[in-house]
Amino acid sequence: MSDLEFFLFLVPPILAVLIILNLFKRKHKFQNLPPGDMGWPFLGETIGYLRPYSVTTIGDFMQDHISRYGKIFKSNLFGEPTIVSADAGLNRYILQNEGRLFECNYPRSIGGILGKWSMLVQVGQMHRDMRMISLNFLSNARLRNQLLSEVEKHTVLVLGSWKQDSVVCAQDEAKKFTFNFMAEHIMSLQPGNPETEKLKKEYITFMKGVVSAPLNFPGTAYRKALQSRSTILGFIERKMEERRNEMNGNENDLLGWVLKNSNLSKEQILDLLLSLLFAGHETSSVAIALSIFFLESCPAAVQQLTEEHLEISRAKKQSGETELNWDDYKKMEFTQCVINETLRLGNVVRFLHRKAVKDVRYKGYDIPCGWKVLPVISAAHLDPSLFDRPHDFDPWRWQVSQFCI
């Protein structure tokens, strides 16, 4: 037997032994995985986890698993081995260690529809750069001097469109308000203009696909959303070219500010603006609609809100002022309590997609590197050990205590 033949003869069994030893070491290393059920192969428990439920509950899946396994358990969700956390401490630990121990890990279908440069998809330095660009644009000075007046303007426009004694859909009106506000904030589009209404129509189709099953076949909501995405990006690209051809670029909106103050490529700018339109519109419109829903069953809160705003209005009339300013905003203390309680009980964002980038140990449990991690924010918000009567809408709870869940 030649040396080469001898070498080739020994390689397979040596590799097999090394693989088995490595698997054994990893199994031994992670012997303290949280309890749980991995479910069916590939599908795992995803179908049960995504089954619809009321926003003011954690759903049957979470309720059953918490009662069986505790607030931290393992599962197989979205095609990956997953650590699910209903523990407020672990949720906070995950978010505090973003970029060091954990990173964003949204399903591939989200990247396909929002774009590979979306902030929901990007991790590491690029995510931080894009986030910093957005935050720099939303500086304190801009919030005080411009955005507050824009919010008031769009609020008055929506309220002024209501006919006396007519019935309106709170969700539709909230979406109208937030879309018009974000469209002007991002690209200086004016409400009611034909191009704004056309973009809104495409965006509605786009949104239906974002929340649908990622089935890229003719006629499906996902396929229609991809087509609307192309139309929306084409619209934004034309606006970019118009700005570049202008002698003095408009920095009053995000598009102009990014073109002037960043080195992002065209594709990166397109995905950034689309993802911010999506994030700003969806979360805000749902929160506004939920606040109206909750307030309807809490007349005492409506009364206190009314008194707070009437007092601000009377003070402005006495001073001869008309528009809201930053000092007025700071006086809306009970309004902030209502907002906090709406976000807590309404759970606008129920859970987050994260991935462990290093081996982590928490409360004696192992979280292996590469595993998906789902901090379930709603479970902490509705935890009776953290909030008294957690299923009740009680804005006054925020007057006596401040939580960081």
PDB file of C-alpha atoms in Angstrom, residues 143-389:
ATOM      1  CA  LEU A 143     -38.046  67.742  17.156  1.00  0.00           C
ATOM      2  CA  ARG A 144     -38.696  70.970  19.006  1.00  0.00           C
ATOM      3  CA  ASN A 145     -38.738  73.394  16.095  1.00  0.00           C
ATOM      4  CA  GLN A 146     -40.275  71.461  13.225  1.00  0.00           C
ATOM      5  CA  LEU A 147     -41.648  67.971  13.847  1.00  0.00           C
ATOM      6  CA  LEU A 148     -44.029  69.019  16.611  1.00  0.00           C
ATOM      7  CA  SER A 149     -45.701  71.577  14.339  1.00  0.00           C
ATOM      8  CA  GLU A 150     -45.878  68.987  11.534  1.00  0.00           C
ATOM      9  CA  VAL A 151     -47.643  66.533  13.843  1.00  0.00           C
ATOM     10  CA  GLU A 152     -50.153  69.232  14.829  1.00  0.00           C
ATOM     11  CA  LYS A 153     -50.736  70.191  11.187  1.00  0.00           C
ATOM     12  CA  HIS A 154     -51.503  66.636  10.078  1.00  0.00           C
ATOM     13  CA  THR A 155     -53.689  66.038  13.126  1.00  0.00           C
ATOM     14  CA  VAL A 156     -55.789  69.112  12.312  1.00  0.00           C
ATOM     15  CA  LEU A 157     -56.062  67.984   8.667  1.00  0.00           C
ATOM     16  CA  VAL A 158     -57.464  64.586   9.632  1.00  0.00           C
ATOM     17  CA  LEU A 159     -59.844  65.965  12.264  1.00  0.00           C
ATOM     18  CA  GLY A 160     -61.006  68.652   9.843  1.00  0.00           C
ATOM     19  CA  SER A 161     -61.978  66.009   7.269  1.00  0.00           C
ATOM     20  CA  TRP A 162     -64.550  64.467   9.625  1.00  0.00           C
ATOM     21  CA  LYS A 163     -68.155  65.440   8.982  1.00  0.00           C
ATOM     22  CA  GLN A 164     -70.386  66.249  11.931  1.00  0.00           C
ATOM     23  CA  ASP A 165     -72.212  63.218  13.401  1.00  0.00           C
ATOM     24  CA  SER A 166     -70.412  60.902  10.962  1.00  0.00           C
ATOM     25  CA  VAL A 167     -68.890  57.518  11.830  1.00  0.00           C
ATOM     26  CA  VAL A 168     -65.164  57.072  11.227  1.00  0.00           C
ATOM     27  CA  CYS A 169     -62.888  54.041  11.467  1.00  0.00           C
ATOM     28  CA  ALA A 170     -60.163  54.831  14.003  1.00  0.00           C
ATOM     29  CA  GLN A 171     -57.679  52.471  12.385  1.00  0.00           C
ATOM     30  CA  ASP A 172     -58.171  53.925   8.896  1.00  0.00           C
ATOM     31  CA  GLU A 173     -57.905  57.498  10.170  1.00  0.00           C
ATOM     32  CA  ALA A 174     -54.781  56.669  12.171  1.00  0.00           C
ATOM     33  CA  LYS A 175     -53.180  55.132   9.080  1.00  0.00           C
ATOM     34  CA  LYS A 176     -54.128  58.186   7.022  1.00  0.00           C
ATOM     35  CA  PHE A 177     -52.524  60.479   9.585  1.00  0.00           C
ATOM     36  CA  THR A 178     -49.289  58.504   9.970  1.00  0.00           C
ATOM     37  CA  PHE A 179     -48.818  57.894   6.243  1.00  0.00           C
ATOM     38  CA  ASN A 180     -49.273  61.575   5.376  1.00  0.00           C
ATOM     39  CA  PHE A 181     -46.934  62.594   8.184  1.00  0.00           C
ATOM     40  CA  MET A 182     -44.217  60.091   7.228  1.00  0.00           C
ATOM     41  CA  ALA A 183     -44.517  60.887   3.499  1.00  0.00           C
ATOM     42  CA  GLU A 184     -43.942  64.591   4.155  1.00  0.00           C
ATOM     43  CA  HIS A 185     -41.254  63.901   6.750  1.00  0.00           C
ATOM     44  CA  ILE A 186     -39.317  61.581   4.406  1.00  0.00           C
ATOM     45  CA  MET A 187     -39.878  63.152   0.954  1.00  0.00           C
ATOM     46  CA  SER A 188     -41.859  66.405   1.462  1.00  0.00           C
ATOM     47  CA  LEU A 189     -44.969  64.889  -0.148  1.00  0.00           C
ATOM     48  CA  GLN A 190     -48.104  66.910   0.558  1.00  0.00           C
ATOM     49  CA  PRO A 191     -51.311  65.178   1.711  1.00  0.00           C
ATOM     50  CA  GLY A 192     -54.038  64.915  -0.913  1.00  0.00           C
ATOM     51  CA  ASN A 193     -51.711  65.405  -3.890  1.00  0.00           C
ATOM     52  CA  PRO A 194     -52.188  62.828  -6.689  1.00  0.00           C
ATOM     53  CA  GLU A 195     -48.623  61.483  -6.309  1.00  0.00           C
ATOM     54  CA  THR A 196     -49.103  61.080  -2.550  1.00  0.00           C
ATOM     55  CA  GLU A 197     -52.393  59.214  -3.010  1.00  0.00           C
ATOM     56  CA  LYS A 198     -50.845  56.975  -5.679  1.00  0.00           C
ATOM     57  CA  LEU A 199     -47.939  56.150  -3.389  1.00  0.00           C
ATOM     58  CA  LYS A 200     -50.375  55.422  -0.527  1.00  0.00           C
ATOM     59  CA  LYS A 201     -52.279  52.952  -2.722  1.00  0.00           C
ATOM     60  CA  GLU A 202     -49.069  51.090  -3.582  1.00  0.00           C
ATOM     61  CA  TYR A 203     -48.012  51.132   0.054  1.00  0.00           C
ATOM     62  CA  ILE A 204     -51.280  49.507   1.180  1.00  0.00           C
ATOM     63  CA  THR A 205     -50.666  46.651  -1.272  1.00  0.00           C
ATOM     64  CA  PHE A 206     -47.073  46.442  -0.076  1.00  0.00           C
ATOM     65  CA  MET A 207     -48.141  46.168   3.579  1.00  0.00           C
ATOM     66  CA  LYS A 208     -50.587  43.343   2.890  1.00  0.00           C
ATOM     67  CA  GLY A 209     -47.671  41.316   1.569  1.00  0.00           C
ATOM     68  CA  VAL A 210     -45.361  42.087   4.481  1.00  0.00           C
ATOM     69  CA  VAL A 211     -47.772  40.412   6.910  1.00  0.00           C
ATOM     70  CA  SER A 212     -48.686  37.525   4.581  1.00  0.00           C
ATOM     71  CA  ALA A 213     -47.117  34.112   4.021  1.00  0.00           C
ATOM     72  CA  PRO A 214     -43.968  34.481   1.841  1.00  0.00           C
ATOM     73  CA  LEU A 215     -45.396  32.629  -1.166  1.00  0.00           C
ATOM     74  CA  ASN A 216     -43.915  34.120  -4.321  1.00  0.00           C
ATOM     75  CA  PHE A 217     -46.515  32.879  -6.796  1.00  0.00           C
ATOM     76  CA  PRO A 218     -48.718  34.858  -9.213  1.00  0.00           C
ATOM     77  CA  GLY A 219     -51.758  36.300  -7.471  1.00  0.00           C
ATOM     78  CA  THR A 220     -50.448  35.970  -3.912  1.00  0.00           C
ATOM     79  CA  ALA A 221     -50.259  38.957  -1.558  1.00  0.00           C
ATOM     80  CA  TYR A 222     -46.500  38.473  -1.284  1.00  0.00           C
ATOM     81  CA  ARG A 223     -45.988  38.623  -5.087  1.00  0.00           C
ATOM     82  CA  LYS A 224     -48.190  41.736  -5.318  1.00  0.00           C
ATOM     83  CA  ALA A 225     -46.187  43.307  -2.494  1.00  0.00           C
ATOM     84  CA  LEU A 226     -42.918  42.686  -4.333  1.00  0.00           C
ATOM     85  CA  GLN A 227     -44.398  44.411  -7.393  1.00  0.00           C
ATOM     86  CA  SER A 228     -45.553  47.358  -5.266  1.00  0.00           C
ATOM     87  CA  ARG A 229     -42.113  47.514  -3.674  1.00  0.00           C
ATOM     88  CA  SER A 230     -40.577  48.012  -7.138  1.00  0.00           C
ATOM     89  CA  THR A 231     -43.092  50.759  -7.892  1.00  0.00           C
ATOM     90  CA  ILE A 232     -42.410  52.526  -4.565  1.00  0.00           C
ATOM     91  CA  LEU A 233     -38.634  52.319  -5.014  1.00  0.00           C
ATOM     92  CA  GLY A 234     -38.981  53.672  -8.541  1.00  0.00           C
ATOM     93  CA  PHE A 235     -40.935  56.622  -7.147  1.00  0.00           C
ATOM     94  CA  ILE A 236     -38.294  57.320  -4.482  1.00  0.00           C
ATOM     95  CA  GLU A 237     -35.498  57.002  -7.055  1.00  0.00           C
ATOM     96  CA  ARG A 238     -37.122  59.628  -9.269  1.00  0.00           C
ATOM     97  CA  LYS A 239     -37.352  61.946  -6.257  1.00  0.00           C
ATOM     98  CA  MET A 240     -33.641  61.330  -5.598  1.00  0.00           C
ATOM     99  CA  GLU A 241     -32.734  62.331  -9.151  1.00  0.00           C
ATOM    100  CA  GLU A 242     -34.855  65.489  -8.881  1.00  0.00           C
ATOM    101  CA  ARG A 243     -33.033  66.467  -5.685  1.00  0.00           C
ATOM    102  CA  ARG A 244     -29.615  65.839  -7.193  1.00  0.00           C
ATOM    103  CA  ASN A 245     -30.490  68.069 -10.142  1.00  0.00           C
ATOM    104  CA  GLU A 246     -31.569  70.914  -7.876  1.00  0.00           C
ATOM    105  CA  MET A 247     -29.056  73.674  -7.252  1.00  0.00           C
ATOM    106  CA  ASN A 248     -29.785  73.814  -3.528  1.00  0.00           C
ATOM    107  CA  GLY A 249     -30.850  70.506  -2.006  1.00  0.00           C
ATOM    108  CA  ASN A 250     -33.780  70.485   0.406  1.00  0.00           C
ATOM    109  CA  GLU A 251     -32.576  69.257   3.806  1.00  0.00           C
ATOM    110  CA  ASN A 252     -35.951  69.695   5.478  1.00  0.00           C
ATOM    111  CA  ASP A 253     -36.850  66.056   4.800  1.00  0.00           C
ATOM    112  CA  LEU A 254     -34.962  62.821   5.338  1.00  0.00           C
ATOM    113  CA  LEU A 255     -34.247  62.235   1.649  1.00  0.00           C
ATOM    114  CA  GLY A 256     -32.505  65.582   1.256  1.00  0.00           C
ATOM    115  CA  TRP A 257     -30.647  65.214   4.526  1.00  0.00           C
ATOM    116  CA  VAL A 258     -29.317  61.747   3.630  1.00  0.00           C
ATOM    117  CA  LEU A 259     -28.210  62.861   0.170  1.00  0.00           C
ATOM    118  CA  LYS A 260     -26.289  65.787   1.669  1.00  0.00           C
ATOM    119  CA  ASN A 261     -24.881  64.221   4.839  1.00  0.00           C
ATOM    120  CA  SER A 262     -24.179  60.537   4.135  1.00  0.00           C
ATOM    121  CA  ASN A 263     -22.110  58.356   1.821  1.00  0.00           C
ATOM    122  CA  LEU A 264     -24.809  55.730   1.340  1.00  0.00           C
ATOM    123  CA  SER A 265     -25.264  54.210  -2.099  1.00  0.00           C
ATOM    124  CA  LYS A 266     -28.496  54.648  -4.062  1.00  0.00           C
ATOM    125  CA  GLU A 267     -29.654  51.140  -3.155  1.00  0.00           C
ATOM    126  CA  GLN A 268     -28.915  51.725   0.527  1.00  0.00           C
ATOM    127  CA  ILE A 269     -30.856  55.006   0.559  1.00  0.00           C
ATOM    128  CA  LEU A 270     -33.845  53.388  -1.165  1.00  0.00           C
ATOM    129  CA  ASP A 271     -34.030  50.540   1.363  1.00  0.00           C
ATOM    130  CA  LEU A 272     -33.456  52.922   4.286  1.00  0.00           C
ATOM    131  CA  LEU A 273     -36.338  55.199   3.306  1.00  0.00           C
ATOM    132  CA  LEU A 274     -38.689  52.289   2.608  1.00  0.00           C
ATOM    133  CA  SER A 275     -37.893  50.602   5.922  1.00  0.00           C
ATOM    134  CA  LEU A 276     -38.397  53.860   7.854  1.00  0.00           C
ATOM    135  CA  LEU A 277     -41.713  54.486   6.085  1.00  0.00           C
ATOM    136  CA  PHE A 278     -42.760  50.967   7.081  1.00  0.00           C
ATOM    137  CA  ALA A 279     -41.546  51.176  10.685  1.00  0.00           C
ATOM    138  CA  GLY A 280     -42.849  54.680  11.384  1.00  0.00           C
ATOM    139  CA  HIS A 281     -46.223  54.131   9.753  1.00  0.00           C
ATOM    140  CA  GLU A 282     -47.139  50.726  11.164  1.00  0.00           C
ATOM    141  CA  THR A 283     -46.162  51.130  14.805  1.00  0.00           C
ATOM    142  CA  SER A 284     -47.583  54.647  15.163  1.00  0.00           C
ATOM    143  CA  SER A 285     -50.902  53.983  13.421  1.00  0.00           C
ATOM    144  CA  VAL A 286     -51.576  50.845  15.470  1.00  0.00           C
ATOM    145  CA  ALA A 287     -50.715  52.653  18.717  1.00  0.00           C
ATOM    146  CA  ILE A 288     -53.053  55.564  17.889  1.00  0.00           C
ATOM    147  CA  ALA A 289     -55.933  53.228  17.011  1.00  0.00           C
ATOM    148  CA  LEU A 290     -55.387  51.170  20.176  1.00  0.00           C
ATOM    149  CA  SER A 291     -55.343  54.269  22.383  1.00  0.00           C
ATOM    150  CA  ILE A 292     -58.790  55.234  21.037  1.00  0.00           C
ATOM    151  CA  PHE A 293     -60.013  51.671  21.609  1.00  0.00           C
ATOM    152  CA  PHE A 294     -58.783  51.586  25.210  1.00  0.00           C
ATOM    153  CA  LEU A 295     -59.990  55.091  26.076  1.00  0.00           C
ATOM    154  CA  GLU A 296     -63.521  54.243  24.964  1.00  0.00           C
ATOM    155  CA  SER A 297     -63.856  51.926  27.960  1.00  0.00           C
ATOM    156  CA  CYS A 298     -62.172  54.330  30.401  1.00  0.00           C
ATOM    157  CA  PRO A 299     -64.214  57.568  30.690  1.00  0.00           C
ATOM    158  CA  ALA A 300     -62.191  58.738  33.712  1.00  0.00           C
ATOM    159  CA  ALA A 301     -59.032  58.766  31.585  1.00  0.00           C
ATOM    160  CA  VAL A 302     -60.855  60.639  28.800  1.00  0.00           C
ATOM    161  CA  GLN A 303     -61.988  63.235  31.337  1.00  0.00           C
ATOM    162  CA  GLN A 304     -58.478  63.761  32.735  1.00  0.00           C
ATOM    163  CA  LEU A 305     -56.988  63.929  29.236  1.00  0.00           C
ATOM    164  CA  THR A 306     -59.573  66.526  28.230  1.00  0.00           C
ATOM    165  CA  GLU A 307     -58.874  68.656  31.299  1.00  0.00           C
ATOM    166  CA  GLU A 308     -55.110  68.518  30.702  1.00  0.00           C
ATOM    167  CA  HIS A 309     -55.421  69.656  27.091  1.00  0.00           C
ATOM    168  CA  LEU A 310     -58.057  72.320  27.819  1.00  0.00           C
ATOM    169  CA  GLU A 311     -55.764  73.801  30.445  1.00  0.00           C
ATOM    170  CA  ILE A 312     -52.930  74.018  27.894  1.00  0.00           C
ATOM    171  CA  SER A 313     -55.327  75.529  25.350  1.00  0.00           C
ATOM    172  CA  ARG A 314     -56.548  78.187  27.799  1.00  0.00           C
ATOM    173  CA  ALA A 315     -52.976  79.137  28.711  1.00  0.00           C
ATOM    174  CA  LYS A 316     -52.071  79.574  25.033  1.00  0.00           C
ATOM    175  CA  LYS A 317     -55.080  81.793  24.366  1.00  0.00           C
ATOM    176  CA  GLN A 318     -54.113  84.007  27.276  1.00  0.00           C
ATOM    177  CA  SER A 319     -50.573  84.363  25.913  1.00  0.00           C
ATOM    178  CA  GLY A 320     -51.803  84.973  22.366  1.00  0.00           C
ATOM    179  CA  GLU A 321     -50.060  81.873  20.982  1.00  0.00           C
ATOM    180  CA  THR A 322     -51.647  79.428  18.559  1.00  0.00           C
ATOM    181  CA  GLU A 323     -49.266  76.589  17.690  1.00  0.00           C
ATOM    182  CA  LEU A 324     -48.105  73.926  20.128  1.00  0.00           C
ATOM    183  CA  ASN A 325     -44.516  74.180  21.307  1.00  0.00           C
ATOM    184  CA  TRP A 326     -42.080  72.057  23.277  1.00  0.00           C
ATOM    185  CA  ASP A 327     -43.152  73.513  26.620  1.00  0.00           C
ATOM    186  CA  ASP A 328     -46.755  72.515  25.881  1.00  0.00           C
ATOM    187  CA  TYR A 329     -45.615  69.008  25.077  1.00  0.00           C
ATOM    188  CA  LYS A 330     -43.760  68.705  28.388  1.00  0.00           C
ATOM    189  CA  LYS A 331     -46.937  69.699  30.236  1.00  0.00           C
ATOM    190  CA  MET A 332     -48.817  66.672  28.835  1.00  0.00           C
ATOM    191  CA  GLU A 333     -47.905  64.433  31.756  1.00  0.00           C
ATOM    192  CA  PHE A 334     -51.109  62.384  31.863  1.00  0.00           C
ATOM    193  CA  THR A 335     -51.047  62.122  28.067  1.00  0.00           C
ATOM    194  CA  GLN A 336     -47.665  60.405  28.411  1.00  0.00           C
ATOM    195  CA  CYS A 337     -49.187  58.008  30.956  1.00  0.00           C
ATOM    196  CA  VAL A 338     -51.899  57.099  28.435  1.00  0.00           C
ATOM    197  CA  ILE A 339     -49.246  56.504  25.765  1.00  0.00           C
ATOM    198  CA  ASN A 340     -47.192  54.288  28.102  1.00  0.00           C
ATOM    199  CA  GLU A 341     -50.229  52.235  29.073  1.00  0.00           C
ATOM    200  CA  THR A 342     -51.346  51.871  25.449  1.00  0.00           C
ATOM    201  CA  LEU A 343     -47.924  50.540  24.449  1.00  0.00           C
ATOM    202  CA  ARG A 344     -47.857  48.187  27.437  1.00  0.00           C
ATOM    203  CA  LEU A 345     -51.360  46.721  27.089  1.00  0.00           C
ATOM    204  CA  GLY A 346     -51.594  46.995  23.301  1.00  0.00           C
ATOM    205  CA  ASN A 347     -48.216  45.370  22.645  1.00  0.00           C
ATOM    206  CA  VAL A 348     -47.636  47.061  19.306  1.00  0.00           C
ATOM    207  CA  VAL A 349     -44.424  45.002  19.018  1.00  0.00           C
ATOM    208  CA  ARG A 350     -45.119  41.597  20.549  1.00  0.00           C
ATOM    209  CA  PHE A 351     -41.706  39.984  20.077  1.00  0.00           C
ATOM    210  CA  LEU A 352     -38.323  40.564  18.450  1.00  0.00           C
ATOM    211  CA  HIS A 353     -36.125  38.386  16.234  1.00  0.00           C
ATOM    212  CA  ARG A 354     -32.586  38.026  17.575  1.00  0.00           C
ATOM    213  CA  LYS A 355     -29.711  35.544  17.274  1.00  0.00           C
ATOM    214  CA  ALA A 356     -26.965  34.688  19.727  1.00  0.00           C
ATOM    215  CA  VAL A 357     -23.553  35.476  18.195  1.00  0.00           C
ATOM    216  CA  LYS A 358     -21.695  33.997  21.163  1.00  0.00           C
ATOM    217  CA  ASP A 359     -22.379  31.242  23.670  1.00  0.00           C
ATOM    218  CA  VAL A 360     -24.382  32.829  26.492  1.00  0.00           C
ATOM    219  CA  ARG A 361     -25.349  31.577  29.933  1.00  0.00           C
ATOM    220  CA  TYR A 362     -28.241  33.176  31.790  1.00  0.00           C
ATOM    221  CA  LYS A 363     -29.771  32.022  35.084  1.00  0.00           C
ATOM    222  CA  GLY A 364     -28.054  28.674  34.670  1.00  0.00           C
ATOM    223  CA  TYR A 365     -29.381  28.119  31.140  1.00  0.00           C
ATOM    224  CA  ASP A 366     -27.210  27.843  28.021  1.00  0.00           C
ATOM    225  CA  ILE A 367     -28.036  29.855  24.907  1.00  0.00           C
ATOM    226  CA  PRO A 368     -25.824  28.383  22.155  1.00  0.00           C
ATOM    227  CA  CYS A 369     -24.141  30.575  19.575  1.00  0.00           C
ATOM    228  CA  GLY A 370     -26.168  30.574  16.350  1.00  0.00           C
ATOM    229  CA  TRP A 371     -29.538  29.871  17.983  1.00  0.00           C
ATOM    230  CA  LYS A 372     -32.469  32.191  17.338  1.00  0.00           C
ATOM    231  CA  VAL A 373     -33.629  34.101  20.420  1.00  0.00           C
ATOM    232  CA  LEU A 374     -37.143  35.532  20.738  1.00  0.00           C
ATOM    233  CA  PRO A 375     -37.652  38.072  23.533  1.00  0.00           C
ATOM    234  CA  VAL A 376     -41.452  38.142  23.891  1.00  0.00           C
ATOM    235  CA  ILE A 377     -42.105  41.709  25.036  1.00  0.00           C
ATOM    236  CA  SER A 378     -45.848  41.186  25.494  1.00  0.00           C
ATOM    237  CA  ALA A 379     -45.304  38.423  28.047  1.00  0.00           C
ATOM    238  CA  ALA A 380     -43.406  40.815  30.301  1.00  0.00           C
ATOM    239  CA  HIS A 381     -45.971  43.566  29.781  1.00  0.00           C
ATOM    240  CA  LEU A 382     -48.785  41.251  30.909  1.00  0.00           C
ATOM    241  CA  ASP A 383     -46.891  39.577  33.754  1.00  0.00           C
ATOM    242  CA  PRO A 384     -48.932  39.880  37.015  1.00  0.00           C
ATOM    243  CA  SER A 385     -45.719  39.761  39.044  1.00  0.00           C
ATOM    244  CA  LEU A 386     -44.618  43.015  37.363  1.00  0.00           C
ATOM    245  CA  PHE A 387     -47.911  44.838  36.874  1.00  0.00           C
ATOM    246  CA  ASP A 388     -50.935  44.872  39.155  1.00  0.00           C
ATOM    247  CA  ARG A 389     -54.063  43.836  37.215  1.00  0.00           C
TER     248      ARG A 389
END
